[in-house]
XYZ file of C-alpha atoms in Angstrom:
566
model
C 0.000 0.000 0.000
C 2.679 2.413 0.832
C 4.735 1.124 -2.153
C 1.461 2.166 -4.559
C 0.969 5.719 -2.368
C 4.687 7.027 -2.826
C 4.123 5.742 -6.476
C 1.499 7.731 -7.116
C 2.675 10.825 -5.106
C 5.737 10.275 -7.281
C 4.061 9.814 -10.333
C 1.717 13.243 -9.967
C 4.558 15.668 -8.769
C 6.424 14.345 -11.605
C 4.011 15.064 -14.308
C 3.198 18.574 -12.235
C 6.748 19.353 -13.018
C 6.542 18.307 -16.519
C 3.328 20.400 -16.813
C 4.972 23.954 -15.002
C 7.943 23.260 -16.762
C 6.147 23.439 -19.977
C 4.031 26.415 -19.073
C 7.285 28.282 -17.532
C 9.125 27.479 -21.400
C 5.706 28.885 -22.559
C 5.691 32.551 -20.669
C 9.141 32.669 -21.484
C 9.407 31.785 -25.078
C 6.297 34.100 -25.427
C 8.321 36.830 -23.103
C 11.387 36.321 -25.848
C 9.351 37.240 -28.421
C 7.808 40.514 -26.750
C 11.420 41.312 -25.782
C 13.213 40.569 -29.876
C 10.259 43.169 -31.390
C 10.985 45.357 -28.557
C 14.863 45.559 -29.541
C 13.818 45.381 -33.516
C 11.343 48.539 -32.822
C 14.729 50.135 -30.455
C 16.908 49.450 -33.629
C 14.392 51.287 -36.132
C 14.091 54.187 -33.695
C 16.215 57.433 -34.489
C 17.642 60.152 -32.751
C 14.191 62.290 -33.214
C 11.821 58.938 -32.016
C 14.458 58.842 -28.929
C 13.981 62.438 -27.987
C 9.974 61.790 -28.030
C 10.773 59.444 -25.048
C 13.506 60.828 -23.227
C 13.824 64.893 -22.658
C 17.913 66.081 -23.088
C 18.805 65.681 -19.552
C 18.260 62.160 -19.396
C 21.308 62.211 -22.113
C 24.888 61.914 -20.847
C 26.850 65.579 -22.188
C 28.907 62.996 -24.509
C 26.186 60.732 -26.432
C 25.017 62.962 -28.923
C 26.724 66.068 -30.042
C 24.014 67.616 -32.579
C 23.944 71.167 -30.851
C 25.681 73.849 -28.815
C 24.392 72.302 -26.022
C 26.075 68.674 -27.010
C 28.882 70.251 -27.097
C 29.654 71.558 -23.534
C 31.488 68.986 -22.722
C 34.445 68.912 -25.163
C 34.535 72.706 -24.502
C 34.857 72.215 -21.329
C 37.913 69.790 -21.551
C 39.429 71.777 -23.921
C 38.771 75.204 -21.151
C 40.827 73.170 -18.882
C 43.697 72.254 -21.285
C 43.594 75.572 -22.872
C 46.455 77.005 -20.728
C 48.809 74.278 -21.193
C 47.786 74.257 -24.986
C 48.842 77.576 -25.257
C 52.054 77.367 -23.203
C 52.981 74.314 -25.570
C 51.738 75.616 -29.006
C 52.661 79.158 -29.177
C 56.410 78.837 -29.849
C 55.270 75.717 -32.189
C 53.045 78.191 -34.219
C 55.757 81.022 -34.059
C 58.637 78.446 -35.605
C 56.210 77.037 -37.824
C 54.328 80.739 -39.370
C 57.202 82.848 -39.610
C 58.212 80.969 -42.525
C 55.027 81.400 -44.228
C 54.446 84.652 -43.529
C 58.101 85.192 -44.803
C 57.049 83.227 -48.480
C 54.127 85.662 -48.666
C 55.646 89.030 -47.692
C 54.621 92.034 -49.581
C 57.131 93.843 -51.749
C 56.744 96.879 -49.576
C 58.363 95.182 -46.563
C 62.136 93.458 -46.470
C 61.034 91.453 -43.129
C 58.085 90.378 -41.000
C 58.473 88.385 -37.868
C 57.250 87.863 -34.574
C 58.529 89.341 -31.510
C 55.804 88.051 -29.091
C 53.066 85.374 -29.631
C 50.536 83.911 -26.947
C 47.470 82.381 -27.466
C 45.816 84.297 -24.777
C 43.353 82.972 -21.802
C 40.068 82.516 -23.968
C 39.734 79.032 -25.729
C 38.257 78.588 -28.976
C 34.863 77.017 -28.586
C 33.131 74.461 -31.010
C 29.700 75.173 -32.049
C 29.072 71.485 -34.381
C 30.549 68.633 -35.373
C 29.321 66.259 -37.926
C 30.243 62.969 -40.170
C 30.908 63.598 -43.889
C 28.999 60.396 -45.070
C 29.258 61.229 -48.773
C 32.846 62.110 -48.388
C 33.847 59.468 -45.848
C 34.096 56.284 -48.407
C 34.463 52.371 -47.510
C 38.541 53.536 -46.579
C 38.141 56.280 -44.541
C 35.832 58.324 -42.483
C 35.716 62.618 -42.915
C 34.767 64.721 -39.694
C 34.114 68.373 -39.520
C 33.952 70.049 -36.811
C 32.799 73.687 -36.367
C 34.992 76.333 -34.045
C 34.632 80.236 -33.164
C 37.367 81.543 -31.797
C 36.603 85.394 -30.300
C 40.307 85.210 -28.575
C 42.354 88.037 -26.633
C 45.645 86.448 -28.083
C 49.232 88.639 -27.780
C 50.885 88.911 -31.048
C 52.963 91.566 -31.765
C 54.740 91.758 -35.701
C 58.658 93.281 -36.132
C 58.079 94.833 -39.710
C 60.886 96.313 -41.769
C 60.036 97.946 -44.842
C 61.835 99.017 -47.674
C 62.475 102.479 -46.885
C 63.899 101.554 -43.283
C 61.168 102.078 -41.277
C 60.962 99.378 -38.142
C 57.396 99.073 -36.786
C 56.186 96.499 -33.716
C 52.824 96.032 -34.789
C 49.928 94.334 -32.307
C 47.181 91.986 -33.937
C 44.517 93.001 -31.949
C 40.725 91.727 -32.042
C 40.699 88.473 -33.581
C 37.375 87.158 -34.832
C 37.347 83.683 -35.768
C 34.365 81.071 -37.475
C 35.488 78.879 -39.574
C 34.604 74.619 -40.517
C 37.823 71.941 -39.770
C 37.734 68.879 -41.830
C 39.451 65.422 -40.528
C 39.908 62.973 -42.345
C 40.830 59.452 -40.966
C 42.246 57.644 -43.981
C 42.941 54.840 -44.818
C 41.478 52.508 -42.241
C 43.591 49.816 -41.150
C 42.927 46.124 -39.101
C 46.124 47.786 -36.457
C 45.890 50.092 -33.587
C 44.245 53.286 -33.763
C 42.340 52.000 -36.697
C 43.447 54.303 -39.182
C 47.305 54.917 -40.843
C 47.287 59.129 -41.101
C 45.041 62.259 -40.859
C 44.617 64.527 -42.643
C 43.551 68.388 -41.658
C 42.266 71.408 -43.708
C 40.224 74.747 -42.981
C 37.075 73.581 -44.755
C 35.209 76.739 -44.858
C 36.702 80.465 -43.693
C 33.361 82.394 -42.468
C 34.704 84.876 -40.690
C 38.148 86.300 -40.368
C 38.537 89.720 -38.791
C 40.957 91.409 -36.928
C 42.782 94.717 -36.684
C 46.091 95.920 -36.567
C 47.866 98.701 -34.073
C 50.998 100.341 -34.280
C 52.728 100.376 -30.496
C 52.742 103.691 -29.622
C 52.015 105.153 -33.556
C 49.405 105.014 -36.118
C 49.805 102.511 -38.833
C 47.623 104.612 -41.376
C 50.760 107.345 -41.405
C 52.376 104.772 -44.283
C 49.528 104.555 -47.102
C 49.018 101.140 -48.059
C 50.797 99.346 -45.460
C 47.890 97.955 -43.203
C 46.368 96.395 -46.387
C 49.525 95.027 -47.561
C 49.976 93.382 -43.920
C 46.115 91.955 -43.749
C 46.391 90.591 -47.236
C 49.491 89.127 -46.063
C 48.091 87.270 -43.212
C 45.237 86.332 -44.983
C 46.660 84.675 -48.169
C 49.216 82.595 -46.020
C 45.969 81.561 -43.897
C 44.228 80.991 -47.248
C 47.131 78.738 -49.080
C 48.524 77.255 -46.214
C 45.895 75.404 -44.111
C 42.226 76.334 -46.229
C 40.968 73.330 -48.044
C 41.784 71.867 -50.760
C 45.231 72.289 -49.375
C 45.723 70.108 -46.193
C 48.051 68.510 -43.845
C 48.852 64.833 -43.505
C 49.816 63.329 -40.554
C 51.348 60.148 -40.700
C 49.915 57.281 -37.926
C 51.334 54.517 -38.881
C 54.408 53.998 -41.786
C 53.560 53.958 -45.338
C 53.266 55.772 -48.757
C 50.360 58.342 -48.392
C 51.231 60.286 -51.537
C 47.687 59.622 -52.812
C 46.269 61.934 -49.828
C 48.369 64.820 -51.643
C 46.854 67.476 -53.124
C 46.989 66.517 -57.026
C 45.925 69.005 -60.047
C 42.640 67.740 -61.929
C 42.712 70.936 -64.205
C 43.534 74.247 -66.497
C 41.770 77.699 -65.825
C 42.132 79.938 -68.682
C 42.058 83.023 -68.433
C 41.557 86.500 -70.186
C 41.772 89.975 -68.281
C 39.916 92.261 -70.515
C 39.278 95.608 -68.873
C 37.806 96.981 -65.972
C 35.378 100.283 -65.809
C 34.954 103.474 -63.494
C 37.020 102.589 -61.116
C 37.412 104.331 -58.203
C 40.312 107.427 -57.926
C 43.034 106.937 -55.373
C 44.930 110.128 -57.009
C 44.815 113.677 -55.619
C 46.160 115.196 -58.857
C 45.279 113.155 -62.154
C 44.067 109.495 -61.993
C 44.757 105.724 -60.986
C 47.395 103.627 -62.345
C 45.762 100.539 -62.424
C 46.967 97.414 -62.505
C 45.678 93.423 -61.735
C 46.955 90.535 -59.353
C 44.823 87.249 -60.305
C 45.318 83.825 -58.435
C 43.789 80.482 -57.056
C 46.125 79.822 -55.046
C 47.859 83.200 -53.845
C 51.773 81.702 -53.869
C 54.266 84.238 -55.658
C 55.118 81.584 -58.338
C 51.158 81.120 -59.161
C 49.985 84.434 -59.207
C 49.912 86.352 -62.498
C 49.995 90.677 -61.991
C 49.137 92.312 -65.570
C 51.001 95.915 -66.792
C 50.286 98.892 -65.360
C 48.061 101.379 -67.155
C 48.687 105.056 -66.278
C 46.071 107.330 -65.381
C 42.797 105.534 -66.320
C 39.907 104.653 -64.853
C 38.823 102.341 -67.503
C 41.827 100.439 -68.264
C 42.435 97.956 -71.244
C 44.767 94.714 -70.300
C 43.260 92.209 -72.921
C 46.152 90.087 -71.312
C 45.666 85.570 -71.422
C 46.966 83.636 -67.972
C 46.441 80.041 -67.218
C 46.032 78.559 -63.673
C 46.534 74.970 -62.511
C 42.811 73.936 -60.583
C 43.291 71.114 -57.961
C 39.392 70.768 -56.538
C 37.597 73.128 -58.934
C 34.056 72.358 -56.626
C 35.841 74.761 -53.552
C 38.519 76.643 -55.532
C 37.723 80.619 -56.608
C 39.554 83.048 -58.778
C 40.193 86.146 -57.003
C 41.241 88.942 -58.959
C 42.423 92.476 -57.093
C 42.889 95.493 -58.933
C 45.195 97.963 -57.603
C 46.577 101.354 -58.035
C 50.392 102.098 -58.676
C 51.882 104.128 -56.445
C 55.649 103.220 -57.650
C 57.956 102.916 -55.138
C 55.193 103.150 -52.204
C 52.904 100.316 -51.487
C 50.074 100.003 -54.089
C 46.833 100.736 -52.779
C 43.872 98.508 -52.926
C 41.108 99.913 -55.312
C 39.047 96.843 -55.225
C 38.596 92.517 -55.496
C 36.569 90.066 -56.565
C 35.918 86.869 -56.968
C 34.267 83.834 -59.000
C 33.590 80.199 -57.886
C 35.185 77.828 -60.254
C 32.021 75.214 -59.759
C 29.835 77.783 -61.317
C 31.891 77.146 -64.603
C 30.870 74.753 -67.515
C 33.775 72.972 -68.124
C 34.952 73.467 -71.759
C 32.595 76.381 -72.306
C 34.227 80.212 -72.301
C 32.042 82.340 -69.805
C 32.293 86.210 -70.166
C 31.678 87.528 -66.811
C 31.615 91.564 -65.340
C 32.365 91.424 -61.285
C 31.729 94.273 -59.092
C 35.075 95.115 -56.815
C 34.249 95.172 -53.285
C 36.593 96.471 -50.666
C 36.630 92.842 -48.612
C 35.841 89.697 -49.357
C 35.087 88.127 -46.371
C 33.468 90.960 -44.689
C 31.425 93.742 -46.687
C 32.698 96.569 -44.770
C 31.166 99.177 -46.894
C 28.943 99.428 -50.351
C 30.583 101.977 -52.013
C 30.660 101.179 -55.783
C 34.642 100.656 -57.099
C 34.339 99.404 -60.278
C 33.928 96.500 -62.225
C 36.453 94.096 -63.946
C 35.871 91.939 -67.190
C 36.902 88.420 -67.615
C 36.575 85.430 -70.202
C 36.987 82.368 -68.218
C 37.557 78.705 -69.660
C 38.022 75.703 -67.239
C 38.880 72.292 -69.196
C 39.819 69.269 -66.516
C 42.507 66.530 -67.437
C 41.106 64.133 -69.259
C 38.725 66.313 -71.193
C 40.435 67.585 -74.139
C 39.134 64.672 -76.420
C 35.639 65.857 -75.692
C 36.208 69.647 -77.110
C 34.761 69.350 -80.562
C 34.522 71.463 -83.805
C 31.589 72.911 -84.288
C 32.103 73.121 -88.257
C 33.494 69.656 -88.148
C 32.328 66.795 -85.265
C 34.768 63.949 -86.095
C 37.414 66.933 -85.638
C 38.829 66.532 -81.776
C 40.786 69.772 -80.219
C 43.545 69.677 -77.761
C 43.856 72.594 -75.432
C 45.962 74.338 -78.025
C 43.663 74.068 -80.285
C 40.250 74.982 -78.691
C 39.592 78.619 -79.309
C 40.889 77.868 -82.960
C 37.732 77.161 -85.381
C 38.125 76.165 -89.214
C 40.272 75.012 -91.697
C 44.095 76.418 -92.898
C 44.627 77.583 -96.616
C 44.339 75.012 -97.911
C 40.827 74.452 -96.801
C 41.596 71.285 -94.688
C 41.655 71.042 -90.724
C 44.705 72.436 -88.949
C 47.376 70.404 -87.254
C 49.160 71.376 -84.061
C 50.569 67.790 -83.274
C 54.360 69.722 -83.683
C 53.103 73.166 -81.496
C 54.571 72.798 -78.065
C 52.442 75.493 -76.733
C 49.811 78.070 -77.611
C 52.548 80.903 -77.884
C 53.503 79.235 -81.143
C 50.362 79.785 -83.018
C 48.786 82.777 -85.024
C 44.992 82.926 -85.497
C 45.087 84.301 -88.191
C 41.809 85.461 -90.796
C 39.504 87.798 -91.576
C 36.527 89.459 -89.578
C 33.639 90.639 -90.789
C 31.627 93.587 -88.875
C 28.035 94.521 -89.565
C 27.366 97.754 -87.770
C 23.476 96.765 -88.307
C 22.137 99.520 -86.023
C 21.781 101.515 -82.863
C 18.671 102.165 -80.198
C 17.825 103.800 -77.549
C 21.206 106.116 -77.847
C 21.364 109.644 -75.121
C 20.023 112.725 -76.862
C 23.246 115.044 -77.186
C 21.765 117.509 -79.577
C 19.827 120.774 -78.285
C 17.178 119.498 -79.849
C 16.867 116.477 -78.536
C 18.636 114.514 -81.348
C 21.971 113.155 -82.410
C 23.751 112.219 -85.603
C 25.483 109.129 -84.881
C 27.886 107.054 -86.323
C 30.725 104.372 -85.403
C 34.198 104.328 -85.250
C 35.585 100.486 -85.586
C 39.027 99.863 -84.261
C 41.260 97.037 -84.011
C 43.096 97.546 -81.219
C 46.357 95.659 -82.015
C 46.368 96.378 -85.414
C 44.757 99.896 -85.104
C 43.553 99.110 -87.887
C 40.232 101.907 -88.465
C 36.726 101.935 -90.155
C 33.609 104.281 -89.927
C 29.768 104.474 -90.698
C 28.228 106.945 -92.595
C 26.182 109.509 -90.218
C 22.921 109.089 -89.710
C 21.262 112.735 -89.234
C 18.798 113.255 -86.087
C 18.554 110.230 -84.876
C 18.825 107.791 -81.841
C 17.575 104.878 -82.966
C 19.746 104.962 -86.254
C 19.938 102.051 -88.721
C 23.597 101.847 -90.674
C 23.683 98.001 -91.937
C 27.540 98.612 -93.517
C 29.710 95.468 -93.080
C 33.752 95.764 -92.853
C 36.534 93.254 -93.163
C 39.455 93.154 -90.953
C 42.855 90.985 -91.845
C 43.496 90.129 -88.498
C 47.140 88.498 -87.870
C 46.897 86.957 -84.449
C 43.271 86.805 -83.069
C 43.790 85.721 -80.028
C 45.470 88.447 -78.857
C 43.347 91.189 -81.004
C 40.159 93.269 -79.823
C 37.678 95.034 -81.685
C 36.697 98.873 -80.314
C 33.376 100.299 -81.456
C 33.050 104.138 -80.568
C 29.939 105.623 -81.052
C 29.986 109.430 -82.119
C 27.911 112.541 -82.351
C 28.821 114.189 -85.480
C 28.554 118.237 -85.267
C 29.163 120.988 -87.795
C 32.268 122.317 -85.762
C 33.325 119.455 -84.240
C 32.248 115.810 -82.497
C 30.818 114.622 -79.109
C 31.814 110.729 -77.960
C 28.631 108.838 -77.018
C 30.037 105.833 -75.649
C 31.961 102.608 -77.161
C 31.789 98.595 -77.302
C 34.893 96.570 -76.586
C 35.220 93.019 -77.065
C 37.515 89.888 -77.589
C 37.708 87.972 -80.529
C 36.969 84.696 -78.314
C 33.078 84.132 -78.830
C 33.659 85.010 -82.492
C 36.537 82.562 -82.732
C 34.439 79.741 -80.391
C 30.810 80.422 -82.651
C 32.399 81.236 -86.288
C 29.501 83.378 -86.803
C 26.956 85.209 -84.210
C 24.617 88.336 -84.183
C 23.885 89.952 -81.291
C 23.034 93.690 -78.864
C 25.849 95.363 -76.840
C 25.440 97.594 -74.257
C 26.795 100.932 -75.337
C 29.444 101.642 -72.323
C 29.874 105.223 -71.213
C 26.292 106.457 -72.330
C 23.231 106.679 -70.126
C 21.254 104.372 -72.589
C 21.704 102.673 -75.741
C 22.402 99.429 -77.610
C 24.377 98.506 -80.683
C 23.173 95.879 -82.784
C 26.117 93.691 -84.195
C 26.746 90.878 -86.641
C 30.204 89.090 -86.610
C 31.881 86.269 -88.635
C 35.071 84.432 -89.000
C 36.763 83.027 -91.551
C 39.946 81.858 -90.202
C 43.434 80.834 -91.490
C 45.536 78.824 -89.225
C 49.804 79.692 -89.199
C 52.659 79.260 -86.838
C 55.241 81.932 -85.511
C 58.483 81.607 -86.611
C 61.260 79.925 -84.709
């Protein structure tokens, strides 16, 4: 009996194990379940869902760093480090800048060094930070991080110039926003990950300061503070602003393909430049241009000087090696002449190179602006004329002939339309460069008509007509006169032998013919380069100089191809 009892006790708390055991694998397999969607919905859930759940101060200071606020804590640590940073750094930067400062020294001075150089107490402070996905790549990953930097730095300047005047100048107010890029590249299966970094100046927003003569006035030597701020700002500009960059070396190895490599030819054309503004007490401006990319003495072209004009003619061709043509501008600065003193400023400007087409000339007119990084005034200085061409590496193959599309141009050849003499295609396969060719042909004007011309008569009339000039050449032409008129209608066409085209411009003057003598209404310049590019084109002109008016043009070439002597 007791044998049956225990086997029956046995028997039912056996199968009540059996039956919580396979209720408890039950809850829990169901409780697994719950718990995997749980973590799938946690692993679909962004930043924005995680805010919804959690206000900011349930984040730690170092989880997410999408704001000012983010950011506290890395401006905190680098508060505390700041004065040993600056203890450490300054005589770094000194040994390091002098040099640089030295390669972009203005003519006016014969030395510029420091004599004292602290960072100061206040630490730069960064406002974002983000990852450059689209930049980054499977090899590497690209940070920028964004800093202001409103510092009470100590940095006084030794000048010398050229007429032996020593100066200790202070750099006072520094203003500072700008975007650092870091790139981590390449990644590597070793310790830290990655083999070198590299580090630019991404972006330049802001970049004021202002500079103090100890115990003088630096304004009692024309021209010197902007020679000195230029100075400071194209070695800040070439040296560190992207796409130049440093590369730091992690780990050993060849890292030449984090270089900065050229992908590219600017041409250029400096054509003229209009009303600018009068730096002269007695007569007018000398003018003269400076045009760069990058603003190193061995890359930067200056054109002649033209003496006292306001609307000076260069019509002078420079070429520029382009190394990231989406970030890279062409600045151009226009100057006065003041011979042996420093030049003075009258005006700059500048152009994006990613606004240009590549293999497609763009004639632009800028407006000269004091600054351009901060537009300190709007007083109108003038404006400068360029003909821009950008062709990348790689491209040449793609420039065509209009007149002829199995006909492929090199680089020489792409302002060069038509056949030679002998009515076939040109070859340059033996030119070694475009100073060994003449464009040479004829041009054919069509003065068709004018509109809208300035009444210069008393009566409210004029009697127009145009003066065509080759300005190389000087070779002349002129309409008949049209009596009372300002809307006059001339349709006379004139050939020009032109020897070297590319180097020629055409000058259309338009005149107010009077009994006892003649009033200038305005004129037209131009380049041969559209005429060259199109063969044949008709089109209005604004008539320069005048308070209205248009002149209504039609131009063709008919080109013969020969090279320059040996």
């Amino acid at each position: 009996m007791s044998f049956f009892f225990g086997f029956f006790v046995g028997v039912s708390i056996g199968i009540g194990l059996i039956v919580a055991l396979a209720r408890y694998e039950s809850v829990r397999s169901a409780r697994r379940s719950a718990l995997a969607k749980t973590v799938a919905a946690f692993a679909r859930m962004t930043v924005q869902d995680s805010r919804k759940i959690l206000p900011a101060e349930f984040y730690p200071s170092w989880v997410v760093f999408s704001n000012r606020q983010k950011l506290n804590w890395l401006n905190h640590q680098l508060d505390k480090i700041w004065p040993y940073v600056d203890a450490a750094a300054s005589e770094l930067i000194k040994n390091n800048v002098e040099p640089i400062l030295e390669e972009y020294r203005p003519a006016i001075l014969s030395s510029l060094k420091f004599s004292k150089l602290t960072l100061g107490t206040v630490a730069p402070q960064f406002t974002g930070i983000s990852i450059v996905e689209e930049e980054s790549g499977s090899g590497g990953v690209t940070m920028e991080l964004e800093m202001q930097w409103d510092g009470n730095p100590n940095i006084v300047l030794d000048i010398n110039t050229r007429v032996g005047v020593a100066l200790p100048i202070q750099v006072k107010d520094i203003g500072f926003t700008g975007v650092f890029r870091l790139i981590f590249k390449p990644l590597v299966p070793e310790f830290p990950g990655f083999a070198a970094i590299s580090y630019s100046l991404r972006e330049k927003k802001q970049l004021d300061f202002r500079l103090k003569v100890i115990g003088g006035e630096i304004s009692s030597i024309p021209g010197l503070s902007d020679a000195i701020e230029e100075t400071i700002k194209d070695a800040i500009e070439d040296s560190i602003t992207w796409p130049v960059r440093k590369i730091v070396p992690i780990l050993p190895g060849d890292y030449d393909d984090l270089e900065l490599k050229p992908e590219g030819i600017l041409d250029v054309k400096l054509v003229q430049a209009k009303e600018l503004s009068n730096k002269d007490v007695i007569g007018k401006s000398d003018p003269f241009a400076v045009v760069f990319i990058r603003p190193l003495r061995d890359r930067t072209k200056t054109s002649k000087v033209i003496n006292n004009q306001l609307n000076p003619i260069w019509n002078e061709h420079f070429e520029f090696v382009v190394e990231d043509a989406s970030t890279q501008h062409l600045t151009v600065r226009v100057f006065d002449d003041e011979g042996i003193s420093a030049a003075e400023l009258i005006g700059c400007a500048q152009v994006a190179l990613k606004d240009l087409e590549p293999g497609k000339v763009k004639d632009v007119w800028l407006k000269l602006v004091k600054d351009l990084n901060i537009q300190r005034d709007n007083k109108y200085r003038g404006e400068v004329h360029l003909e821009l061409l950008y062709v990348p590496y790689g491209m040449d193959s793609s420039l065509k002939n209009p007149f002829n599309p199995d006909f492929q141009l090199t680089t020489l050849e792409k302002t060069i339309k038509g056949g030679n003499e002998a009515g076939e295609e040109p070859s340059l396969a033996s030119a070694a460069s475009r100073k060994n060719v003449i464009v040479r042909g004829v041009l054919s004007v069509n003065v068709v008509a004018a509109e809208d011309l300035p009444a210069v008569d008393v009566m409210g009339k004029a009697d127009p007509y145009v003066v065509l000039i080759m300005k190389k050449s000087d070779a002349r032409a002129k309409t008949r006169v049209v009596q009372e008129s300002l809307n006059p209608v001339w349709n006379q066409t004139f050939d020009f032998v032109v020897e070297d085209a590319l180097h020629e411009m055409l000058m259309l003057e338009v005149w107010d013919h009077d009994t006892f003598g003649k009033d200038k209404i305005g004129r037209v310049i131009m380049t041969l380069t559209r005429v060259l590019m199109e063969g044949e084109f008709q089109d209005s002109f604004p008539v320069d100089g005048a308070k209205s008016g248009k002149l209504f043009l039609h131009l063709k070439w008919t080109p013969q191809l020969k090279f320059r002597d040996p």
